[in-house]
Each structure stands twice: as C-alpha cells, then as structure tokens.
JSON list of C-alpha atoms in Angstrom, two decimals:
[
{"chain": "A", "resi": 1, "resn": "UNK", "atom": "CA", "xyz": [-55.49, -8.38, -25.51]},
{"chain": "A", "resi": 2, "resn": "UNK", "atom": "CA", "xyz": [-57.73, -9.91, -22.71]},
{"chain": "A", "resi": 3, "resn": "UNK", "atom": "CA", "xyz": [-57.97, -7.57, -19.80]},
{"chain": "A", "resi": 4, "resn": "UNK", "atom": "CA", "xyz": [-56.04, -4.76, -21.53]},
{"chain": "A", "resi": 5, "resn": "UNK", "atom": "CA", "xyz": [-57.34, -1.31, -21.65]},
{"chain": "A", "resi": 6, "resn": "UNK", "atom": "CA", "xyz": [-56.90, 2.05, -23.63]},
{"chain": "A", "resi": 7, "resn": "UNK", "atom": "CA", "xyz": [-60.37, 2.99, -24.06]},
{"chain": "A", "resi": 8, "resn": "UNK", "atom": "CA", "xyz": [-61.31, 6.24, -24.87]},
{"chain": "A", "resi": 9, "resn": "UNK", "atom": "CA", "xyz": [-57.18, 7.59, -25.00]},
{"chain": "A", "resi": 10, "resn": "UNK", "atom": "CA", "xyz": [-56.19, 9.35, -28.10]},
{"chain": "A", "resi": 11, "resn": "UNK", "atom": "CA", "xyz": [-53.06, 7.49, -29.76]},
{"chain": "A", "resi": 12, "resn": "UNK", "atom": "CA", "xyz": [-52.81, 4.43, -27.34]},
{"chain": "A", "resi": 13, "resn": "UNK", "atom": "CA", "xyz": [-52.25, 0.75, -27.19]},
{"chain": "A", "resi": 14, "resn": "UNK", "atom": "CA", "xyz": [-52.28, -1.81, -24.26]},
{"chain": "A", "resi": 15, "resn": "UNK", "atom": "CA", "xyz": [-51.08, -5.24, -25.24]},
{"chain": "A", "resi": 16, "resn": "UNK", "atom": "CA", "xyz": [-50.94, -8.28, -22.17]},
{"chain": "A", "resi": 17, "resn": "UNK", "atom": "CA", "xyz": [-53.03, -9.75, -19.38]},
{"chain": "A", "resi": 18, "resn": "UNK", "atom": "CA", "xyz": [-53.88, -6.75, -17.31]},
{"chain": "A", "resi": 19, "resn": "UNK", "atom": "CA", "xyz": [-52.11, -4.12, -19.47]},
{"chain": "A", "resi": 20, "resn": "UNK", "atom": "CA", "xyz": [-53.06, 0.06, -19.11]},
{"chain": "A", "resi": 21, "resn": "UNK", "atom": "CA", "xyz": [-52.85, 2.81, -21.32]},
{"chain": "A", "resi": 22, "resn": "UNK", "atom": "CA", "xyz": [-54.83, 5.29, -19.77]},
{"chain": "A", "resi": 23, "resn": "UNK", "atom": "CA", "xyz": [-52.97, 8.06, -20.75]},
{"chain": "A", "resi": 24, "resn": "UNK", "atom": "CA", "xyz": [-52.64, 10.07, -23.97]},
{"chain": "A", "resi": 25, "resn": "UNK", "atom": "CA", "xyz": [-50.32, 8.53, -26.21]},
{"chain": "A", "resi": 26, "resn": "UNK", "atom": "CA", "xyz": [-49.18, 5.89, -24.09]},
{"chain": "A", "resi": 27, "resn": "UNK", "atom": "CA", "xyz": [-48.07, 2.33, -24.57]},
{"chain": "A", "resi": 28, "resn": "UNK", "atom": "CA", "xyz": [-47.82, -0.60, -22.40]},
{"chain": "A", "resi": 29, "resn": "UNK", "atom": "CA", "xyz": [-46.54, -4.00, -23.71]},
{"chain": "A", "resi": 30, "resn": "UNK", "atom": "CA", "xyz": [-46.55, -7.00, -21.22]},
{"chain": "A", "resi": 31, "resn": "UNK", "atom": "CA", "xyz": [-48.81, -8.40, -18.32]},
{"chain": "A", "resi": 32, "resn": "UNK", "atom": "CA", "xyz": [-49.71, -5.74, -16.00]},
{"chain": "A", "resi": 33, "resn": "UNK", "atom": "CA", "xyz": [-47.51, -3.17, -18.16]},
{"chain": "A", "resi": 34, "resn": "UNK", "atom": "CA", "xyz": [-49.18, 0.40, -17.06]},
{"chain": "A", "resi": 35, "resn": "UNK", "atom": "CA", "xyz": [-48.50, 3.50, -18.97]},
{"chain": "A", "resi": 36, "resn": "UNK", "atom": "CA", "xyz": [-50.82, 5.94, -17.01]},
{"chain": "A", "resi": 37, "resn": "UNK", "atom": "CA", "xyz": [-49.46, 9.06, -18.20]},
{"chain": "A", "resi": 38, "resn": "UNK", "atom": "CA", "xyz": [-49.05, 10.73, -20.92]},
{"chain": "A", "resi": 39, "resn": "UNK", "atom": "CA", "xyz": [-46.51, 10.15, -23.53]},
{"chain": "A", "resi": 40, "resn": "UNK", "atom": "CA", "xyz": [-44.76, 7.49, -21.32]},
{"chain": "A", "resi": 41, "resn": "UNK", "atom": "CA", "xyz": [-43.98, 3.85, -22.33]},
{"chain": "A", "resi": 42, "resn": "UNK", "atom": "CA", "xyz": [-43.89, 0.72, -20.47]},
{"chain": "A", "resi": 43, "resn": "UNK", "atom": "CA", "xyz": [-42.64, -2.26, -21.74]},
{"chain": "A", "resi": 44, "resn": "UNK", "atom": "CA", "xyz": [-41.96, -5.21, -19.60]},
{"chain": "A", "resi": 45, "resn": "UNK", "atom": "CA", "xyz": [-43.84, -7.52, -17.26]},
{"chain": "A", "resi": 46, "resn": "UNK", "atom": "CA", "xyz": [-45.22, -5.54, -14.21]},
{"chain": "A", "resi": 47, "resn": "UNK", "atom": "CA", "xyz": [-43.32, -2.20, -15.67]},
{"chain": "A", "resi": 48, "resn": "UNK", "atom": "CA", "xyz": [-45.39, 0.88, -14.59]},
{"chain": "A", "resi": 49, "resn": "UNK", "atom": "CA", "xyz": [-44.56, 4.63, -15.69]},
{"chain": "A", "resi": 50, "resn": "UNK", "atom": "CA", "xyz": [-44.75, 7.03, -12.62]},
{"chain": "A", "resi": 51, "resn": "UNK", "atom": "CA", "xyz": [-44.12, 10.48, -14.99]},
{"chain": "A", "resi": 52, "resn": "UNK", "atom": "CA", "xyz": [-45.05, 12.05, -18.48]},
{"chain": "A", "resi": 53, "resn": "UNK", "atom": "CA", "xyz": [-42.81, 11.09, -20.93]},
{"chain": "A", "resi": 54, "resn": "UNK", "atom": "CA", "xyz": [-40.85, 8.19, -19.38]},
{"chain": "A", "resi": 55, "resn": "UNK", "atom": "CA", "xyz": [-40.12, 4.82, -21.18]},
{"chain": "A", "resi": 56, "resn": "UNK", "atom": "CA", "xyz": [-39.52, 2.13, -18.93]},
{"chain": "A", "resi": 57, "resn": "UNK", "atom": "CA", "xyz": [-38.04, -1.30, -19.81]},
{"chain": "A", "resi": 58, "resn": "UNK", "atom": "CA", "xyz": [-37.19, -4.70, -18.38]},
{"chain": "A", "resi": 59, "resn": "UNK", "atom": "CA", "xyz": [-39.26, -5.89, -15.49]},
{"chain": "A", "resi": 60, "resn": "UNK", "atom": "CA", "xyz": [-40.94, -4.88, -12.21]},
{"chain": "A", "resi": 61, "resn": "UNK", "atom": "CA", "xyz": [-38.02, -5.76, -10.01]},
{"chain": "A", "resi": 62, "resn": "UNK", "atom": "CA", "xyz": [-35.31, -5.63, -12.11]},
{"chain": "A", "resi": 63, "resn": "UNK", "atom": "CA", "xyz": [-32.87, -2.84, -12.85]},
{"chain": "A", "resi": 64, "resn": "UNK", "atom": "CA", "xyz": [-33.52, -1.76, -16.84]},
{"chain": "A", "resi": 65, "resn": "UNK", "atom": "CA", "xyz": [-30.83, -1.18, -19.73]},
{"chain": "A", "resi": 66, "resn": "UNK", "atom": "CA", "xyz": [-30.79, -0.72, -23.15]},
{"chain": "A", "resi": 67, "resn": "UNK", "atom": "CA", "xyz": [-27.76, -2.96, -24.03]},
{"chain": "A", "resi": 68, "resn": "UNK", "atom": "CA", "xyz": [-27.82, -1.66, -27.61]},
{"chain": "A", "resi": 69, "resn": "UNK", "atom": "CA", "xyz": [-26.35, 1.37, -26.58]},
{"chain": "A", "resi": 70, "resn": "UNK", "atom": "CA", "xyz": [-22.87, 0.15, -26.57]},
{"chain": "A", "resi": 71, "resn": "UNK", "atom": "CA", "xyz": [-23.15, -2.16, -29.84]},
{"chain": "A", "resi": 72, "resn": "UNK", "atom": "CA", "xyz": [-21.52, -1.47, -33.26]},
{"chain": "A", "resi": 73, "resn": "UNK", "atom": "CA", "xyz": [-24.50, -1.02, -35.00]},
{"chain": "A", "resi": 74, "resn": "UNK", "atom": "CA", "xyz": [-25.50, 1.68, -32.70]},
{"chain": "A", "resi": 75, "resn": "UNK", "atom": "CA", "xyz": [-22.57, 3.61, -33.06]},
{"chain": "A", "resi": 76, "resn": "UNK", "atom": "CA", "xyz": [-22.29, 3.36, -36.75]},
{"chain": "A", "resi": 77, "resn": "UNK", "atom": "CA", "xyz": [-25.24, 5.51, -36.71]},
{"chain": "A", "resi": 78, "resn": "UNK", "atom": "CA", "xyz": [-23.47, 8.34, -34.98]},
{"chain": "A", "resi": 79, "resn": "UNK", "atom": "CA", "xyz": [-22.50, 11.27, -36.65]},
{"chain": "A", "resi": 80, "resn": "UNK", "atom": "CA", "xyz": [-20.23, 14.36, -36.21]},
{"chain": "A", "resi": 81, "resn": "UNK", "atom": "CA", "xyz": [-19.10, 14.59, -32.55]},
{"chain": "A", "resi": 82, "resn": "UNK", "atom": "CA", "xyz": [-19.95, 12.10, -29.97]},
{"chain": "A", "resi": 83, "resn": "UNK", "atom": "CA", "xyz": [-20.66, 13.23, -26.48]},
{"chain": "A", "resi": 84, "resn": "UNK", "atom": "CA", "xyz": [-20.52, 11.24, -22.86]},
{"chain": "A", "resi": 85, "resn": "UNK", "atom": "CA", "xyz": [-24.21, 10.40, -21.40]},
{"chain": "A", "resi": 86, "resn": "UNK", "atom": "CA", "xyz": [-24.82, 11.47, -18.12]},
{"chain": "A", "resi": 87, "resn": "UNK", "atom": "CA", "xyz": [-27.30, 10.99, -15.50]},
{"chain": "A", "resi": 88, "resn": "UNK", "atom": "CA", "xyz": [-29.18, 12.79, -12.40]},
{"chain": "A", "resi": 89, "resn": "UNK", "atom": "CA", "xyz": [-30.52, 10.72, -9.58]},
{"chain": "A", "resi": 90, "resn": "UNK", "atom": "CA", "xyz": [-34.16, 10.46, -10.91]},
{"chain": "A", "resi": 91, "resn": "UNK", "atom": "CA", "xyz": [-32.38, 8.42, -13.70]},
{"chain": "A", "resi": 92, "resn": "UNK", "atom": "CA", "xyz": [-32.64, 11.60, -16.40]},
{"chain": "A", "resi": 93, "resn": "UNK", "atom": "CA", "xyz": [-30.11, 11.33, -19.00]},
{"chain": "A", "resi": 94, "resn": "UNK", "atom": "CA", "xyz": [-28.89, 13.94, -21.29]},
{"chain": "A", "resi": 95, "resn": "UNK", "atom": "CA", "xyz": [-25.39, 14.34, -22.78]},
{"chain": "A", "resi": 96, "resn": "UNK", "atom": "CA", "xyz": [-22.14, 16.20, -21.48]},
{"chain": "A", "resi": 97, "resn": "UNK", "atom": "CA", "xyz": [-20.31, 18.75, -22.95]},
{"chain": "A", "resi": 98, "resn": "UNK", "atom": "CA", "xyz": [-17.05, 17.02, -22.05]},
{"chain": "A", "resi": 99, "resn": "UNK", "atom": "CA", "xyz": [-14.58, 17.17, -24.50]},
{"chain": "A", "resi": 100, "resn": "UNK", "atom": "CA", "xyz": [-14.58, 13.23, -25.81]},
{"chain": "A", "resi": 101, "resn": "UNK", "atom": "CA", "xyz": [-11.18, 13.38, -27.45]},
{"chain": "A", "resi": 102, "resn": "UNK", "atom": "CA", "xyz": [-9.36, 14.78, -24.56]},
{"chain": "A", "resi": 103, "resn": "UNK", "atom": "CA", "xyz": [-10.59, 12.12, -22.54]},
{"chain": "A", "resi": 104, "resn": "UNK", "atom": "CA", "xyz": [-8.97, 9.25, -25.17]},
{"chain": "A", "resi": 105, "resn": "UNK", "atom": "CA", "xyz": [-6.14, 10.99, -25.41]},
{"chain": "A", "resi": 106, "resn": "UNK", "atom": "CA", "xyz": [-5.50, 10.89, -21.44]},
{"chain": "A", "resi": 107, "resn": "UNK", "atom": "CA", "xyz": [-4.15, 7.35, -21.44]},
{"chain": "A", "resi": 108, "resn": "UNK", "atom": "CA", "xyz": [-1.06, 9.27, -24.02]},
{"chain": "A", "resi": 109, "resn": "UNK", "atom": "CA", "xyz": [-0.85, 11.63, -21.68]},
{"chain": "A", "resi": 110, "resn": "UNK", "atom": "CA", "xyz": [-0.49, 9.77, -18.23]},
{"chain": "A", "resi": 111, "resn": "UNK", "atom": "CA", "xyz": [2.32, 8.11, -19.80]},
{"chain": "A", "resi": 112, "resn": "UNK", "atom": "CA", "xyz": [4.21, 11.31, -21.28]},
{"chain": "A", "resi": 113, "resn": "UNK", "atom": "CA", "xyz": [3.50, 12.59, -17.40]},
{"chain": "A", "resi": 114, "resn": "UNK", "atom": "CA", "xyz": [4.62, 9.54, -16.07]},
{"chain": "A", "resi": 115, "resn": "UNK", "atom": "CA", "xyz": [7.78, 9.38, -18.45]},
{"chain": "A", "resi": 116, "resn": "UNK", "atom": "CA", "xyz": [9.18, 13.09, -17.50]},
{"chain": "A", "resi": 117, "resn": "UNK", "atom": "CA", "xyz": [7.92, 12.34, -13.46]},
{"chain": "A", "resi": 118, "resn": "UNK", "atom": "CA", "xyz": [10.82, 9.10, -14.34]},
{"chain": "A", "resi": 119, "resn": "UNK", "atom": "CA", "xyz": [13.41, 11.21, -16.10]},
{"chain": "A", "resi": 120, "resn": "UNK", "atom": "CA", "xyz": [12.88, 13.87, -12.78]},
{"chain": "A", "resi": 121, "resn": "UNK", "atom": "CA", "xyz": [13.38, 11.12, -10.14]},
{"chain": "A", "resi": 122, "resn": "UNK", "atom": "CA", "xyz": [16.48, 9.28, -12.57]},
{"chain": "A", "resi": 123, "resn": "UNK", "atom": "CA", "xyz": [18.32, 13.12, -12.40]},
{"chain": "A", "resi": 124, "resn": "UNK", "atom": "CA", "xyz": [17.09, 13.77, -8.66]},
{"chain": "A", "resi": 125, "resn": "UNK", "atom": "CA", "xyz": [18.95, 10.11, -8.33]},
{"chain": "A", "resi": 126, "resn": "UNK", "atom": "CA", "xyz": [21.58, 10.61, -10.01]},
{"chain": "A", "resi": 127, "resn": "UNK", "atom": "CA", "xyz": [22.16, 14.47, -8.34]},
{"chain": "A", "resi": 128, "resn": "UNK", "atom": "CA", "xyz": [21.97, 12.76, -5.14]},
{"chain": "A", "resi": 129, "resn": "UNK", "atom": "CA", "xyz": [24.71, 10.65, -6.35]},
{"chain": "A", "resi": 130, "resn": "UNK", "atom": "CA", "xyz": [27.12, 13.17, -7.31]},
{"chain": "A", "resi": 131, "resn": "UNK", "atom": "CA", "xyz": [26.35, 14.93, -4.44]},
{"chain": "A", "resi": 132, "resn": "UNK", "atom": "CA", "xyz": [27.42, 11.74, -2.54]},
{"chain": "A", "resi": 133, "resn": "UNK", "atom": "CA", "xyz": [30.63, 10.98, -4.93]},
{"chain": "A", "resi": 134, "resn": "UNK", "atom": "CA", "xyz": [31.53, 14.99, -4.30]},
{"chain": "A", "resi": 135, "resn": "UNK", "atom": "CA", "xyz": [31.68, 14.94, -0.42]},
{"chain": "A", "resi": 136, "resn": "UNK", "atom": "CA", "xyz": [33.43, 11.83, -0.17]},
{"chain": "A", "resi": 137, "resn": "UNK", "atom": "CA", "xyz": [36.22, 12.87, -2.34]},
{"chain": "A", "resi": 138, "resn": "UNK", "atom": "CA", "xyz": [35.97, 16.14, -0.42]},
{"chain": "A", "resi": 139, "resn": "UNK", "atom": "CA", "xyz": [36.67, 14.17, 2.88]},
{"chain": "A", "resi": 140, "resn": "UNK", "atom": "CA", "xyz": [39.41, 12.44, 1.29]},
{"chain": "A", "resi": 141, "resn": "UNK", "atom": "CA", "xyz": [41.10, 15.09, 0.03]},
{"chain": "A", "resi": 142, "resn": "UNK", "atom": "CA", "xyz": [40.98, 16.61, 3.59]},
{"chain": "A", "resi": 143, "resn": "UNK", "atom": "CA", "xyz": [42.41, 13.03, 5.06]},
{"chain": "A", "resi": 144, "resn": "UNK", "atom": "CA", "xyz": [45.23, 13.04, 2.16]},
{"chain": "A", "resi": 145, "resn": "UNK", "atom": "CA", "xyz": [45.93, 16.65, 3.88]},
{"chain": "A", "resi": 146, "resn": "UNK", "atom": "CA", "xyz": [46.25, 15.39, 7.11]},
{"chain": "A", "resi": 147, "resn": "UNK", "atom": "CA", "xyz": [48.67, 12.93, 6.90]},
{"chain": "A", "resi": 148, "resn": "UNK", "atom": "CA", "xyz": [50.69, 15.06, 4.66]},
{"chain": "A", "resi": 149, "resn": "UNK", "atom": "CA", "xyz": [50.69, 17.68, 7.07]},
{"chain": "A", "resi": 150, "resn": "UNK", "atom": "CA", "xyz": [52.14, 14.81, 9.48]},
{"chain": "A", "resi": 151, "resn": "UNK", "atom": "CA", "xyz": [55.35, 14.08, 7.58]},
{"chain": "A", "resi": 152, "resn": "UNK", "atom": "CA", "xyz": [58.45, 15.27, 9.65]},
{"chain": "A", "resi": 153, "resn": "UNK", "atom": "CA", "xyz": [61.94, 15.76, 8.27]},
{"chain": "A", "resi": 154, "resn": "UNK", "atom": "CA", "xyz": [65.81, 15.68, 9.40]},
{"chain": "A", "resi": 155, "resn": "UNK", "atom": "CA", "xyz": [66.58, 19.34, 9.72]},
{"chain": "A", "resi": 156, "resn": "UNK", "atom": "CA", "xyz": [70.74, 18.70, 9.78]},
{"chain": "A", "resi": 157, "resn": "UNK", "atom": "CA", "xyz": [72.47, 19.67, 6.65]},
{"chain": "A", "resi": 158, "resn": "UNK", "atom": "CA", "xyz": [73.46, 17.07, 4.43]},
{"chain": "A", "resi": 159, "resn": "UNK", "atom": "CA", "xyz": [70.66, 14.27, 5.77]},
{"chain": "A", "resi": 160, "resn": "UNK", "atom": "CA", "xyz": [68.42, 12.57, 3.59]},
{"chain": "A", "resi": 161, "resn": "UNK", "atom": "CA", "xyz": [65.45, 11.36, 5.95]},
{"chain": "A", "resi": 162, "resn": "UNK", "atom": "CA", "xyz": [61.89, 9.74, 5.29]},
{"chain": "A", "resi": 163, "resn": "UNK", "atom": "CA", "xyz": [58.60, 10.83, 6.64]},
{"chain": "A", "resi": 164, "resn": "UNK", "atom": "CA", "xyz": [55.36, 8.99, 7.01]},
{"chain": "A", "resi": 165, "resn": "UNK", "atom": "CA", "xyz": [51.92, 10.13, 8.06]},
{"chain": "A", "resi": 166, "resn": "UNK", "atom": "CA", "xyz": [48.45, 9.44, 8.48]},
{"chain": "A", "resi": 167, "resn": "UNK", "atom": "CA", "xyz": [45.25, 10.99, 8.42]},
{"chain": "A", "resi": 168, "resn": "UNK", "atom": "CA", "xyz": [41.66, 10.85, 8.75]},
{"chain": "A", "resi": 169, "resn": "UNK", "atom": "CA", "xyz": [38.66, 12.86, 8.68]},
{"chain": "A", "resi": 170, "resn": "UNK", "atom": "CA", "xyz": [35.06, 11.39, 8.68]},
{"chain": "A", "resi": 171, "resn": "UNK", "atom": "CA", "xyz": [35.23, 7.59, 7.37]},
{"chain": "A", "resi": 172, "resn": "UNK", "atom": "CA", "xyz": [37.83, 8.65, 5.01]},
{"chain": "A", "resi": 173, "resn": "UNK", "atom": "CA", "xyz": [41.46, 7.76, 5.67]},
{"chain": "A", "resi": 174, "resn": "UNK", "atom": "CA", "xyz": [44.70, 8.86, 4.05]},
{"chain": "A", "resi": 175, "resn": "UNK", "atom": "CA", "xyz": [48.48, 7.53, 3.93]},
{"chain": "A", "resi": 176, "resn": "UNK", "atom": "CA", "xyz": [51.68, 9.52, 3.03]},
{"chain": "A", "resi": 177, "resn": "UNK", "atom": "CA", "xyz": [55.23, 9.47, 2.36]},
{"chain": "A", "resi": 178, "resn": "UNK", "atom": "CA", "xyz": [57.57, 11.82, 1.95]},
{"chain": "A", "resi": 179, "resn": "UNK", "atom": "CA", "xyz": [61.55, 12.48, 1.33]},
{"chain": "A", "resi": 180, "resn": "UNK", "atom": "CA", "xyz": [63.21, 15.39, 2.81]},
{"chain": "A", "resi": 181, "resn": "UNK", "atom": "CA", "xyz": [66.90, 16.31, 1.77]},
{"chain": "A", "resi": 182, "resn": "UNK", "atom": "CA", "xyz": [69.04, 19.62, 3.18]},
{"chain": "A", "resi": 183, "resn": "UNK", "atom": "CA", "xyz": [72.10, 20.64, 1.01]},
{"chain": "A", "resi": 184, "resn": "UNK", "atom": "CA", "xyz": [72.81, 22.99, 4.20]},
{"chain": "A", "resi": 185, "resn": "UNK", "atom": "CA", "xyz": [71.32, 24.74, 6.78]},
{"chain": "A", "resi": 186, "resn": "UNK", "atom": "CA", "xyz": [69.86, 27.74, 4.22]},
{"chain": "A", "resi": 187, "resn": "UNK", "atom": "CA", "xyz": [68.33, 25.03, 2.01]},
{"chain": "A", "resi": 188, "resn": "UNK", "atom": "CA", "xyz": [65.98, 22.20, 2.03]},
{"chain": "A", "resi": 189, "resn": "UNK", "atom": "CA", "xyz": [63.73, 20.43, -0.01]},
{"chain": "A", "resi": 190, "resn": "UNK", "atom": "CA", "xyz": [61.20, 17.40, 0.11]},
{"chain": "A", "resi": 191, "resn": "UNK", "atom": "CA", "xyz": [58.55, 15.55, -1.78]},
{"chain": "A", "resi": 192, "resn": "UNK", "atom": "CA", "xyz": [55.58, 13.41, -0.51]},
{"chain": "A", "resi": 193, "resn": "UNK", "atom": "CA", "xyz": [53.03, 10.65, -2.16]},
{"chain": "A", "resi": 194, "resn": "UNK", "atom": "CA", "xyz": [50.05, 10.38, -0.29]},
{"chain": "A", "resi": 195, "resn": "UNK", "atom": "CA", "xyz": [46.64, 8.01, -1.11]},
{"chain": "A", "resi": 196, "resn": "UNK", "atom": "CA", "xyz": [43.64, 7.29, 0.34]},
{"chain": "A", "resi": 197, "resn": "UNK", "atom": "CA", "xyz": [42.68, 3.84, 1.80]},
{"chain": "A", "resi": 198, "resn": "UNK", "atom": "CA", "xyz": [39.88, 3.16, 0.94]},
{"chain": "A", "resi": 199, "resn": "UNK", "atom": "CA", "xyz": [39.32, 4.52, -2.41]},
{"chain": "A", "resi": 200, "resn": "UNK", "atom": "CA", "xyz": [42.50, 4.92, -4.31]},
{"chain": "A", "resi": 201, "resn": "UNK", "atom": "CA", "xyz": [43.20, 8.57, -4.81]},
{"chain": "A", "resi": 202, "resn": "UNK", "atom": "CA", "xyz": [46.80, 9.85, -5.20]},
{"chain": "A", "resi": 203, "resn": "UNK", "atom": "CA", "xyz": [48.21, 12.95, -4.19]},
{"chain": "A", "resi": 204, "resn": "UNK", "atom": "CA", "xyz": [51.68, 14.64, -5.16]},
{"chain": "A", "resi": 205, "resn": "UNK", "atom": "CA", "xyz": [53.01, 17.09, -3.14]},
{"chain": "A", "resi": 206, "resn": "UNK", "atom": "CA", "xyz": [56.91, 18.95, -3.39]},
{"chain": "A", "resi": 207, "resn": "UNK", "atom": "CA", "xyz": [58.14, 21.33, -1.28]},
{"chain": "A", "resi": 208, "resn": "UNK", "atom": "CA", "xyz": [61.29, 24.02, -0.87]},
{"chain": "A", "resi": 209, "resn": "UNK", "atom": "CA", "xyz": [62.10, 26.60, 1.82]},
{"chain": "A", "resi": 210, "resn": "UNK", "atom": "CA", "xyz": [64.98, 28.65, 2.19]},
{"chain": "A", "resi": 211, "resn": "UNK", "atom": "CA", "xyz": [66.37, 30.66, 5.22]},
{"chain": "A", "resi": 212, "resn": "UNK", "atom": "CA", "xyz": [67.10, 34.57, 4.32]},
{"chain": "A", "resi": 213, "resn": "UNK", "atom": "CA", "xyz": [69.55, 35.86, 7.24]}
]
C-alpha cells in the first residue's frame, strides 16, 4: 500500500498509509501499524509492537481484546482438559495449572458448607434453649421447695389444720398447700400441693413422723 514498507525483510508484509514491517517476519495491517521486530504483529490503526514476538490488536489508545476467546465456537475447539489463562503485568499470558473442575464445583460446595454452618447454629440455638428451659425449671423447682418448706401444722393430737406457703427464688415463684392431721402426740401425718406461678408446674409432697420415747 502507499507509504508502506517491508523492503528487504524476509517473510513480511505492511498493508496501510504509513505501515512498517521492518522486522523479520513481521506484519502490520492498518495506517501507521509498525511491526519493527521480529516475529511480532500489529494490527490496528496506530498499533506498534515494542518486543519480538508480540501481536498487538485494536488501536493506539485503546485497550485490546480478543472477544472470540469466550465464544462457542472457540470453545468447541477445545479438547481434553481446559485450563484458566493467566496473566503477568507486561500483559504475558500463559495457562494455570488450577484444577478447573474444583473451581465449578465450589458453588456445590459453599452451599453444603453453608448448609452444615445452618444445622450448627439451629443445634447451638436450640442447646441454648434447653439450656434456658433447664434452669428455669431448676429455679422453680427450688421456689416449689420453698414454700413447701413454709407450711406449718397444728401439733395437738387429734387437730386437723391447713398450711400455706410461698416461695421464690430468682424470677420464679411457687405456691403451696398442705394438710396436717395428728392421731396423738406419737403420730402425725400431712400432705402438700404446691405449683409454680408463672409456669404451671405441680408438685406432690406427703409426709409422716413418729416420736420413739
């Protein structure tokens, strides 16, 4: 083309307005393309090659692709096992030895990972619940306790009296009431019902002493 020039270089071509293949095997397509070294290719408007073996596309100021790379055609012309492309800062690209098919199936494993970190925070949940559920009915077994141990009884022979108590221990609160009956002064004998206020529990107790001498 007018202006080009590859004189006198073995195996290469200048095509555009100002083109240059001054190199050995070189080949510059587009005005003011310039493939001055050897075995490097510019093709673009403006594009020039600045080391051996290079092939530069697009334009002077823009940033270069090759958009084929991701098509359908290009990767139907893959074979065996596919590897990731990588890149250095000079732009250098050569292929990874990363293992493809653990990276697609990642996505299967986040969510297995993501499914037992679930199950692990339902049981730490539902631990903390029991936990909870435990030491409540702990306290109001202690309350239920307390008032029981409040009930107070005729000690005279032959009297039939009833008791009533209350207790409480840490937020939990407990009611009881008892019967006490003494056939004579060796023998007596009583029996209590006691429940919590707040939650419902029952608690039976029945009781006999005797006196020896």
């Amino acid at each position: 083309s007018a202006g080009s020039s590859a004189d006198g270089q073995v195996n290469s071509t200048a095509v555009g307005a100002g083109a240059a293949a001054n190199a050995s095997n070189a080949l510059a397509l587009g005005s003011g393309a310039k493939a001055n070294l050897d075995n490097s290719v510019a093709i673009g408007q403006g594009i020039v090659t600045d080391r051996t073996n290079q092939v530069k596309l697009g334009s002077a100021t823009n940033t270069y692709t090759l958009s084929g790379v991701a098509s359908d055609a290009s990767r139907a012309e893959q074979v065996g096992v596919t590897h990731l492309v990588t890149t250095d800062g000079a732009g250098n690209l050569a292929t990874s030895t990363f293992d493809i098919a653990a990276l697609n199936d990642l996505p299967n494993n986040i969510a297995a990972l993501d499914g037992r970190v679930g199950a692990l925070e339902s049981g730490f949940q539902n631990l903390g619940g029991e936990i909870s559920e435990t030491r409540t009915e702990a306290r109001a077994g202690t309350a239920l306790a307390l008032a029981t141990a409040g009930l107070r009884y005729d000690d005279r022979p032959g009297k039939l009296s009833l008791a009533g108590g209350f207790g409480h221990f840490k937020g939990q609160s407990g009611l009881a009431l008892g019967l006490g009956y003494n056939t004579s002064e060796e023998f007596r004998m009583n029996a209590a019902v006691s429940a919590t206020t707040g939650r419902g529990d029952v608690g039976v107790s029945v009781g006999a002493s005797w006196t020896l001498n």
